[in-house]
PDB file of C-alpha atoms and ligand atoms in Angstrom:
ATOM      1  CA  MET G   1     -63.977   3.464  19.900  1.00 58.00           C
ATOM      2  CA  SER G   2     -64.029   3.657  23.678  1.00 73.00           C
ATOM      3  CA  GLN G   3     -60.961   2.454  25.536  1.00 81.00           C
ATOM      4  CA  LYS G   4     -61.304  -0.794  27.438  1.00 94.00           C
ATOM      5  CA  PHE G   5     -60.006  -0.775  31.013  1.00 97.00           C
ATOM      6  CA  ILE G   6     -58.773  -3.859  32.864  1.00 97.00           C
ATOM      7  CA  PRO G   7     -58.001  -4.268  36.573  1.00 97.00           C
ATOM      8  CA  TYR G   8     -54.485  -3.385  37.701  1.00 96.00           C
ATOM      9  CA  THR G   9     -53.123  -5.954  40.120  1.00 94.00           C
ATOM     10  CA  PRO G  10     -50.965  -4.201  42.720  1.00 94.00           C
ATOM     11  CA  VAL G  11     -47.769  -5.782  44.021  1.00 94.00           C
ATOM     12  CA  ASN G  12     -48.031  -5.821  47.809  1.00 95.00           C
ATOM     13  CA  PHE G  13     -44.836  -5.586  49.860  1.00 98.00           C
ATOM     14  CA  SER G  14     -44.579  -4.773  53.540  1.00 98.00           C
ATOM     15  CA  ALA G  15     -42.941  -1.444  54.447  1.00 97.00           C
ATOM     16  CA  ASP G  16     -39.781  -3.341  55.477  1.00 98.00           C
ATOM     17  CA  GLU G  17     -39.725  -5.290  52.252  1.00 98.00           C
ATOM     18  CA  MET G  18     -40.159  -2.091  50.267  1.00 98.00           C
ATOM     19  CA  GLN G  19     -37.216  -0.434  51.993  1.00 98.00           C
ATOM     20  CA  GLN G  20     -35.072  -3.549  51.558  1.00 98.00           C
ATOM     21  CA  ARG G  21     -35.949  -3.820  47.892  1.00 98.00           C
ATOM     22  CA  ALA G  22     -35.305  -0.108  47.336  1.00 98.00           C
ATOM     23  CA  ASP G  23     -31.933  -0.336  49.117  1.00 98.00           C
ATOM     24  CA  ALA G  24     -30.916  -3.432  47.137  1.00 98.00           C
ATOM     25  CA  PHE G  25     -31.966  -1.783  43.880  1.00 98.00           C
ATOM     26  CA  PHE G  26     -29.993   1.348  44.701  1.00 98.00           C
ATOM     27  CA  THR G  27     -26.894  -0.737  45.468  1.00 98.00           C
ATOM     28  CA  GLU G  28     -27.309  -2.479  42.141  1.00 98.00           C
ATOM     29  CA  VAL G  29     -27.839   0.592  39.959  1.00 98.00           C
ATOM     30  CA  ASP G  30     -25.182   2.564  41.830  1.00 98.00           C
ATOM     31  CA  HIS G  31     -22.682  -0.005  40.533  1.00 98.00           C
ATOM     32  CA  ARG G  32     -23.493   0.855  36.902  1.00 98.00           C
ATOM     33  CA  ARG G  33     -20.730   2.626  35.039  1.00 98.00           C
ATOM     34  CA  SER G  34     -20.248   3.718  31.462  1.00 98.00           C
ATOM     35  CA  VAL G  35     -17.479   1.538  30.077  1.00 98.00           C
ATOM     36  CA  ARG G  36     -15.361   2.406  27.027  1.00 97.00           C
ATOM     37  CA  GLU G  37     -13.122  -0.684  26.916  1.00 98.00           C
ATOM     38  CA  PHE G  38     -15.088  -3.632  25.555  1.00 98.00           C
ATOM     39  CA  SER G  39     -14.253  -7.307  25.119  1.00 98.00           C
ATOM     40  CA  ASP G  40     -15.210  -9.027  21.866  1.00 98.00           C
ATOM     41  CA  ARG G  41     -16.832 -11.846  23.893  1.00 98.00           C
ATOM     42  CA  PRO G  42     -20.148 -12.631  22.200  1.00 98.00           C
ATOM     43  CA  VAL G  43     -23.588 -11.970  23.645  1.00 99.00           C
ATOM     44  CA  THR G  44     -26.589 -13.907  22.323  1.00 98.00           C
ATOM     45  CA  ALA G  45     -29.243 -12.216  20.224  1.00 99.00           C
ATOM     46  CA  ALA G  46     -31.820 -13.746  22.608  1.00 99.00           C
ATOM     47  CA  LEU G  47     -30.367 -11.732  25.499  1.00 99.00           C
ATOM     48  CA  ILE G  48     -30.313  -8.506  23.475  1.00 99.00           C
ATOM     49  CA  ASN G  49     -33.907  -9.191  22.414  1.00 99.00           C
ATOM     50  CA  THR G  50     -35.081  -9.412  26.045  1.00 99.00           C
ATOM     51  CA  LEU G  51     -33.147  -6.273  27.044  1.00 99.00           C
ATOM     52  CA  ILE G  52     -34.810  -4.325  24.242  1.00 99.00           C
ATOM     53  CA  LEU G  53     -38.252  -5.650  25.180  1.00 99.00           C
ATOM     54  CA  SER G  54     -37.593  -4.323  28.703  1.00 99.00           C
ATOM     55  CA  ALA G  55     -36.703  -0.911  27.254  1.00 99.00           C
ATOM     56  CA  SER G  56     -39.882  -0.963  25.214  1.00 99.00           C
ATOM     57  CA  THR G  57     -41.964  -1.214  28.425  1.00 99.00           C
ATOM     58  CA  ALA G  58     -41.190   2.465  29.106  1.00 98.00           C
ATOM     59  CA  PRO G  59     -44.109   4.879  29.278  1.00 98.00           C
ATOM     60  CA  SER G  60     -44.542   7.092  26.226  1.00 98.00           C
ATOM     61  CA  GLY G  61     -46.697  10.016  25.140  1.00 98.00           C
ATOM     62  CA  ALA G  62     -50.179   8.661  24.288  1.00 98.00           C
ATOM     63  CA  HIS G  63     -48.583   5.191  24.386  1.00 98.00           C
ATOM     64  CA  LYS G  64     -47.221   5.750  20.876  1.00 98.00           C
ATOM     65  CA  GLN G  65     -43.959   3.919  21.721  1.00 98.00           C
ATOM     66  CA  PRO G  66     -42.128   6.192  19.276  1.00 98.00           C
ATOM     67  CA  TRP G  67     -38.914   4.183  19.036  1.00 98.00           C
ATOM     68  CA  THR G  68     -37.005   1.632  16.990  1.00 98.00           C
ATOM     69  CA  PHE G  69     -34.020  -0.220  18.446  1.00 99.00           C
ATOM     70  CA  CYS G  70     -31.571  -1.403  15.780  1.00 98.00           C
ATOM     71  CA  ALA G  71     -29.449  -4.283  17.088  1.00 99.00           C
ATOM     72  CA  VAL G  72     -26.261  -4.549  15.052  1.00 99.00           C
ATOM     73  CA  SER G  73     -23.705  -7.359  15.331  1.00 98.00           C
ATOM     74  CA  ASP G  74     -22.724  -7.498  11.622  1.00 98.00           C
ATOM     75  CA  PRO G  75     -18.990  -6.616  11.507  1.00 98.00           C
ATOM     76  CA  VAL G  76     -19.365  -4.933   8.121  1.00 98.00           C
ATOM     77  CA  ILE G  77     -22.028  -2.551   9.452  1.00 98.00           C
ATOM     78  CA  LYS G  78     -20.111  -1.967  12.704  1.00 98.00           C
ATOM     79  CA  LYS G  79     -17.030  -1.000  10.666  1.00 98.00           C
ATOM     80  CA  ALA G  80     -19.046   1.425   8.543  1.00 98.00           C
ATOM     81  CA  ILE G  81     -20.517   2.986  11.699  1.00 98.00           C
ATOM     82  CA  ARG G  82     -17.088   3.283  13.311  1.00 98.00           C
ATOM     83  CA  GLU G  83     -15.585   4.948  10.257  1.00 98.00           C
ATOM     84  CA  ALA G  84     -18.442   7.455   9.920  1.00 98.00           C
ATOM     85  CA  ALA G  85     -18.488   8.204  13.659  1.00 97.00           C
ATOM     86  CA  GLU G  86     -14.712   8.734  13.805  1.00 98.00           C
ATOM     87  CA  LYS G  87     -14.886  11.100  10.835  1.00 97.00           C
ATOM     88  CA  GLU G  88     -17.400  13.312  12.695  1.00 96.00           C
ATOM     89  CA  GLU G  89     -15.623  12.970  16.041  1.00 96.00           C
ATOM     90  CA  TYR G  90     -12.281  13.948  14.482  1.00 97.00           C
ATOM     91  CA  ASP G  91     -13.846  17.249  13.437  1.00 96.00           C
ATOM     92  CA  ASN G  92     -15.499  17.628  16.868  1.00 96.00           C
ATOM     93  CA  TYR G  93     -12.212  17.217  18.725  1.00 96.00           C
ATOM     94  CA  HIS G  94     -10.310  19.391  16.210  1.00 95.00           C
ATOM     95  CA  GLY G  95     -12.315  22.614  16.336  1.00 94.00           C
ATOM     96  CA  ARG G  96     -16.059  21.948  16.636  1.00 94.00           C
ATOM     97  CA  MET G  97     -16.056  21.551  20.443  1.00 96.00           C
ATOM     98  CA  SER G  98     -15.343  24.578  22.639  1.00 96.00           C
ATOM     99  CA  ASP G  99     -12.318  24.744  24.944  1.00 96.00           C
ATOM    100  CA  GLU G 100     -14.699  24.539  27.919  1.00 97.00           C
ATOM    101  CA  TRP G 101     -16.255  21.361  26.517  1.00 96.00           C
ATOM    102  CA  LEU G 102     -12.861  19.760  25.835  1.00 96.00           C
ATOM    103  CA  ALA G 103     -11.740  20.657  29.386  1.00 96.00           C
ATOM    104  CA  ASP G 104     -14.950  19.120  30.822  1.00 96.00           C
ATOM    105  CA  LEU G 105     -14.189  15.867  28.960  1.00 95.00           C
ATOM    106  CA  GLN G 106     -10.578  15.721  30.212  1.00 94.00           C
ATOM    107  CA  PRO G 107     -11.427  13.416  33.183  1.00 93.00           C
ATOM    108  CA  PHE G 108     -12.920  10.835  30.810  1.00 94.00           C
ATOM    109  CA  GLY G 109      -9.890  10.587  28.533  1.00 93.00           C
ATOM    110  CA  THR G 110     -12.066  10.526  25.409  1.00 95.00           C
ATOM    111  CA  ASP G 111     -10.792  11.354  21.949  1.00 96.00           C
ATOM    112  CA  TRP G 112     -11.989  10.930  18.347  1.00 97.00           C
ATOM    113  CA  LYS G 113     -10.997   7.261  18.174  1.00 97.00           C
ATOM    114  CA  LYS G 114     -13.921   4.857  18.796  1.00 98.00           C
ATOM    115  CA  PRO G 115     -12.562   1.269  18.582  1.00 98.00           C
ATOM    116  CA  PHE G 116     -15.399   0.026  20.798  1.00 98.00           C
ATOM    117  CA  LEU G 117     -17.768   0.520  17.859  1.00 98.00           C
ATOM    118  CA  GLU G 118     -16.124  -2.511  16.218  1.00 98.00           C
ATOM    119  CA  ILE G 119     -15.048  -4.487  19.295  1.00 98.00           C
ATOM    120  CA  ALA G 120     -18.323  -4.573  21.266  1.00 98.00           C
ATOM    121  CA  PRO G 121     -20.411  -7.561  20.105  1.00 98.00           C
ATOM    122  CA  TRP G 122     -23.549  -5.420  19.755  1.00 99.00           C
ATOM    123  CA  LEU G 123     -24.386  -1.846  18.930  1.00 98.00           C
ATOM    124  CA  ILE G 124     -27.928  -0.841  19.791  1.00 98.00           C
ATOM    125  CA  ILE G 125     -28.848   2.256  17.836  1.00 98.00           C
ATOM    126  CA  VAL G 126     -31.973   3.877  19.213  1.00 98.00           C
ATOM    127  CA  PHE G 127     -34.106   5.847  16.767  1.00 98.00           C
ATOM    128  CA  LYS G 128     -36.870   8.213  17.768  1.00 98.00           C
ATOM    129  CA  LYS G 129     -39.913   8.436  15.545  1.00 98.00           C
ATOM    130  CA  ALA G 130     -40.611  12.118  15.006  1.00 95.00           C
ATOM    131  CA  TYR G 131     -44.009  10.995  13.658  1.00 98.00           C
ATOM    132  CA  ASP G 132     -45.611   7.704  12.579  1.00 96.00           C
ATOM    133  CA  LEU G 133     -46.616   6.722   9.074  1.00 92.00           C
ATOM    134  CA  ASP G 134     -49.878   4.758   8.831  1.00 91.00           C
ATOM    135  CA  GLU G 135     -50.700   2.063   6.228  1.00 91.00           C
ATOM    136  CA  ASN G 136     -51.594   4.776   3.713  1.00 93.00           C
ATOM    137  CA  GLY G 137     -48.376   6.697   4.264  1.00 88.00           C
ATOM    138  CA  GLN G 138     -50.285   9.416   6.172  1.00 94.00           C
ATOM    139  CA  LYS G 139     -48.405  11.199   8.961  1.00 96.00           C
ATOM    140  CA  ARG G 140     -49.655  10.465  12.507  1.00 97.00           C
ATOM    141  CA  LYS G 141     -48.510  12.590  15.453  1.00 97.00           C
ATOM    142  CA  ASN G 142     -46.265  11.387  18.262  1.00 98.00           C
ATOM    143  CA  TYR G 143     -46.010  13.258  21.553  1.00 98.00           C
ATOM    144  CA  TYR G 144     -43.180  13.994  23.980  1.00 98.00           C
ATOM    145  CA  VAL G 145     -40.892  12.000  21.729  1.00 98.00           C
ATOM    146  CA  ASN G 146     -37.597  12.993  23.393  1.00 98.00           C
ATOM    147  CA  GLU G 147     -38.956  12.324  26.873  1.00 98.00           C
ATOM    148  CA  SER G 148     -40.410   8.969  25.815  1.00 98.00           C
ATOM    149  CA  VAL G 149     -37.304   7.719  24.047  1.00 98.00           C
ATOM    150  CA  GLY G 150     -35.076   9.028  26.856  1.00 98.00           C
ATOM    151  CA  LEU G 151     -37.108   7.021  29.357  1.00 98.00           C
ATOM    152  CA  ALA G 152     -36.834   3.891  27.190  1.00 99.00           C
ATOM    153  CA  CYS G 153     -33.064   4.350  26.990  1.00 98.00           C
ATOM    154  CA  GLY G 154     -32.868   4.651  30.790  1.00 98.00           C
ATOM    155  CA  VAL G 155     -34.721   1.370  31.172  1.00 98.00           C
ATOM    156  CA  LEU G 156     -32.457  -0.199  28.546  1.00 99.00           C
ATOM    157  CA  LEU G 157     -29.231   0.833  30.319  1.00 98.00           C
ATOM    158  CA  THR G 158     -30.620  -0.457  33.628  1.00 98.00           C
ATOM    159  CA  ALA G 159     -31.671  -3.771  32.046  1.00 99.00           C
ATOM    160  CA  ILE G 160     -28.225  -4.165  30.448  1.00 99.00           C
ATOM    161  CA  HIS G 161     -26.531  -3.574  33.804  1.00 98.00           C
ATOM    162  CA  HIS G 162     -28.967  -5.884  35.620  1.00 98.00           C
ATOM    163  CA  ALA G 163     -28.098  -8.687  33.162  1.00 98.00           C
ATOM    164  CA  GLY G 164     -24.379  -8.316  33.968  1.00 98.00           C
ATOM    165  CA  LEU G 165     -23.331  -6.514  30.808  1.00 98.00           C
ATOM    166  CA  VAL G 166     -21.878  -3.050  30.307  1.00 98.00           C
ATOM    167  CA  SER G 167     -22.791  -0.240  27.960  1.00 98.00           C
ATOM    168  CA  LEU G 168     -21.811   3.229  26.878  1.00 98.00           C
ATOM    169  CA  THR G 169     -24.204   6.013  25.985  1.00 97.00           C
ATOM    170  CA  HIS G 170     -22.440   7.289  22.907  1.00 94.00           C
ATOM    171  CA  THR G 171     -23.575  10.380  21.034  1.00 90.00           C
ATOM    172  CA  PRO G 172     -21.524  10.879  17.892  1.00 90.00           C
ATOM    173  CA  SER G 173     -22.500  14.244  16.531  1.00 90.00           C
ATOM    174  CA  PRO G 174     -24.057  14.825  14.090  1.00 94.00           C
ATOM    175  CA  MET G 175     -25.663  11.371  13.943  1.00 95.00           C
ATOM    176  CA  ASN G 176     -27.490  11.411  10.600  1.00 94.00           C
ATOM    177  CA  PHE G 177     -24.982   8.926   9.136  1.00 98.00           C
ATOM    178  CA  LEU G 178     -26.725   6.237  11.232  1.00 98.00           C
ATOM    179  CA  GLN G 179     -30.029   6.810   9.438  1.00 97.00           C
ATOM    180  CA  GLU G 180     -28.209   6.332   6.131  1.00 97.00           C
ATOM    181  CA  ILE G 181     -26.061   3.313   7.038  1.00 98.00           C
ATOM    182  CA  LEU G 182     -29.027   1.498   8.627  1.00 98.00           C
ATOM    183  CA  ASN G 183     -31.375   2.598   5.860  1.00 98.00           C
ATOM    184  CA  ARG G 184     -34.017   3.907   8.267  1.00 98.00           C
ATOM    185  CA  PRO G 185     -37.242   5.519   7.027  1.00 95.00           C
ATOM    186  CA  GLU G 186     -37.560   9.297   6.865  1.00 94.00           C
ATOM    187  CA  ASN G 187     -39.617   9.564  10.093  1.00 97.00           C
ATOM    188  CA  GLU G 188     -36.794   8.090  12.220  1.00 97.00           C
ATOM    189  CA  ARG G 189     -33.919  10.097  13.725  1.00 97.00           C
ATOM    190  CA  ALA G 190     -30.924   8.604  15.522  1.00 98.00           C
ATOM    191  CA  PHE G 191     -31.184   9.287  19.262  1.00 98.00           C
ATOM    192  CA  LEU G 192     -28.415   7.277  20.964  1.00 98.00           C
ATOM    193  CA  LEU G 193     -25.758   4.750  19.988  1.00 98.00           C
ATOM    194  CA  ILE G 194     -25.223   2.167  22.725  1.00 98.00           C
ATOM    195  CA  PRO G 195     -22.412  -0.406  22.486  1.00 98.00           C
ATOM    196  CA  VAL G 196     -23.268  -3.423  24.649  1.00 98.00           C
ATOM    197  CA  GLY G 197     -21.107  -6.313  25.807  1.00 98.00           C
ATOM    198  CA  PHE G 198     -18.607  -7.428  28.411  1.00 98.00           C
ATOM    199  CA  PRO G 199     -15.843  -5.168  29.671  1.00 98.00           C
ATOM    200  CA  GLN G 200     -12.340  -5.861  28.408  1.00 98.00           C
ATOM    201  CA  GLU G 201     -10.252  -7.675  31.024  1.00 98.00           C
ATOM    202  CA  GLY G 202      -8.655  -5.052  33.268  1.00 98.00           C
ATOM    203  CA  ALA G 203     -10.992  -2.321  32.004  1.00 98.00           C
ATOM    204  CA  THR G 204     -10.885   0.879  34.051  1.00 98.00           C
ATOM    205  CA  VAL G 205     -13.402   3.680  34.580  1.00 97.00           C
ATOM    206  CA  PRO G 206     -12.803   7.229  35.806  1.00 97.00           C
ATOM    207  CA  ASP G 207     -12.934   7.728  39.577  1.00 96.00           C
ATOM    208  CA  LEU G 208     -16.165   9.730  39.681  1.00 95.00           C
ATOM    209  CA  GLN G 209     -18.441  10.527  42.613  1.00 97.00           C
ATOM    210  CA  ARG G 210     -22.210  10.826  42.420  1.00 98.00           C
ATOM    211  CA  LYS G 211     -23.859  13.880  43.938  1.00 98.00           C
ATOM    212  CA  PRO G 212     -25.121  13.183  47.471  1.00 98.00           C
ATOM    213  CA  ALA G 213     -28.826  13.314  48.359  1.00 98.00           C
ATOM    214  CA  ASP G 214     -28.696  16.901  49.643  1.00 98.00           C
ATOM    215  CA  GLN G 215     -27.459  18.112  46.248  1.00 98.00           C
ATOM    216  CA  VAL G 216     -30.081  16.353  44.149  1.00 98.00           C
ATOM    217  CA  ILE G 217     -33.181  16.338  46.379  1.00 98.00           C
ATOM    218  CA  GLN G 218     -35.132  19.328  47.667  1.00 98.00           C
ATOM    219  CA  TRP G 219     -37.803  18.217  50.135  1.00 97.00           C
ATOM    220  CA  TYR G 220     -41.130  20.021  50.464  1.00 97.00           C
ATOM    221  CA  THR G 221     -42.747  17.963  53.221  1.00 95.00           C
ATOM    222  CA  GLY G 222     -45.946  18.760  55.054  1.00 92.00           C
ATOM    223  CA  PRO G 223     -46.996  17.018  58.271  1.00 91.00           C
ATOM    224  CA  ASP G 224     -46.040  13.317  58.279  1.00 87.00           C
ATOM    225  CA  PRO G 225     -49.186  11.466  57.035  1.00 82.00           C
ATOM    226  CA  THR G 226     -47.987   8.160  58.580  1.00 78.00           C
ATOM    227  CA  ALA G 227     -47.306   9.679  62.058  1.00 79.00           C
ATOM    228  CA  SER G 228     -50.647   8.916  63.769  1.00 70.00           C
ATOM    229  CA  ARG G 229     -51.442   5.598  62.122  1.00 62.00           C
TER     230      ARG G 229
HETATM  231  N1  IYR L   1     -19.393  12.829  21.372  1.00 86.76           N
HETATM  232  C1  IYR L   1     -17.989  12.929  21.729  1.00 86.76           C
HETATM  233  C2  IYR L   1     -17.731  13.872  22.854  1.00 86.76           C
HETATM  234  C3  IYR L   1     -18.332  13.556  24.169  1.00 86.76           C
HETATM  235  C4  IYR L   1     -19.246  14.423  24.713  1.00 86.76           C
HETATM  236  C5  IYR L   1     -19.742  14.217  25.948  1.00 86.76           C
HETATM  237  I1  IYR L   1     -20.990  15.591  26.762  1.00 86.76           I
HETATM  238  C6  IYR L   1     -19.364  13.097  26.716  1.00 86.76           C
HETATM  239  O1  IYR L   1     -19.893  12.892  27.971  1.00 86.76           O
HETATM  240  C7  IYR L   1     -18.452  12.216  26.167  1.00 86.76           C
HETATM  241  C8  IYR L   1     -17.942  12.460  24.874  1.00 86.76           C
HETATM  242  C9  IYR L   1     -17.392  11.563  22.005  1.00 86.76           C
HETATM  243  O2  IYR L   1     -18.152  10.571  22.013  1.00 86.76           O
HETATM  244  O3  IYR L   1     -16.204  11.449  22.200  1.00 86.76           O
END
C-alpha cells in the first residue's frame, strides 16, 4: 500500500507577527510552574478530554502514537494510587535515594507524603506502549517510544497551563503499581503521573530561576541569509 500525500496548508504570518506571537507564547509558557498544592475544585471531563487530544497530536516514531492516557477522577482509585505511591516514596526517602539526591530536592520541600494524589480532581497517568498488539495478538514494533511519549507529555503540560490549570510531573518510583491498579495490558508501562487541577488558595512554589539564553543556547551561525534581501 503506497502512502497517500495531501497538501500541507502553511500558516502565513508576517515577520513582525511571528516575533510577537513567539514573544507572547514565551511569556505564557514561562509562567508555567509545577504545583504541589491542589484545590479539590472540579474540572470537567470534557476539558481533560481536549487536553489529552492536544497531547496526542505530538509527533511519534513512525506515527505509532505509542501512548495511552488514563484519566482518573474516581476517588477510590485515587486513594489506591496514593497509598501505593506513598509506600514506594517512603522507602525512597528512607534509604533508596542518595544523600546527593535528597540534598538536590531540598529546595522543593518534597517528602514521601503525596496528598495531592487524592485532592487533585484528576490524575492523568501516561503509559508508553513498548510495543503494539494487533488484532491477532501479534507483537508490532514501536519506535523511539520514550522520545515520542516525552514529547506528548510536553504538549500535555503546555495545554494544561494554556487552559488555566496547573499540573505536577510526578514520578513515583518504581511505578509498576500503576499498571496493576489501572489493569493495563502487558505492553503498557507507566511513564508519568500527572495530577491536574486548580492550585489550592494561597499555594506557593519554590523561587526558582530559569537558565538564561547564553547557558542553554550555543549558536553556530553562518552569514546572515536575510541580510541582502
Ligand atoms: N519521586 C520522588 C522524588 C523526587 C525526585 C525528583 I528528580 C523530583 O524533581 C521531585 C521528587 C517524589 O515524587 O517525591
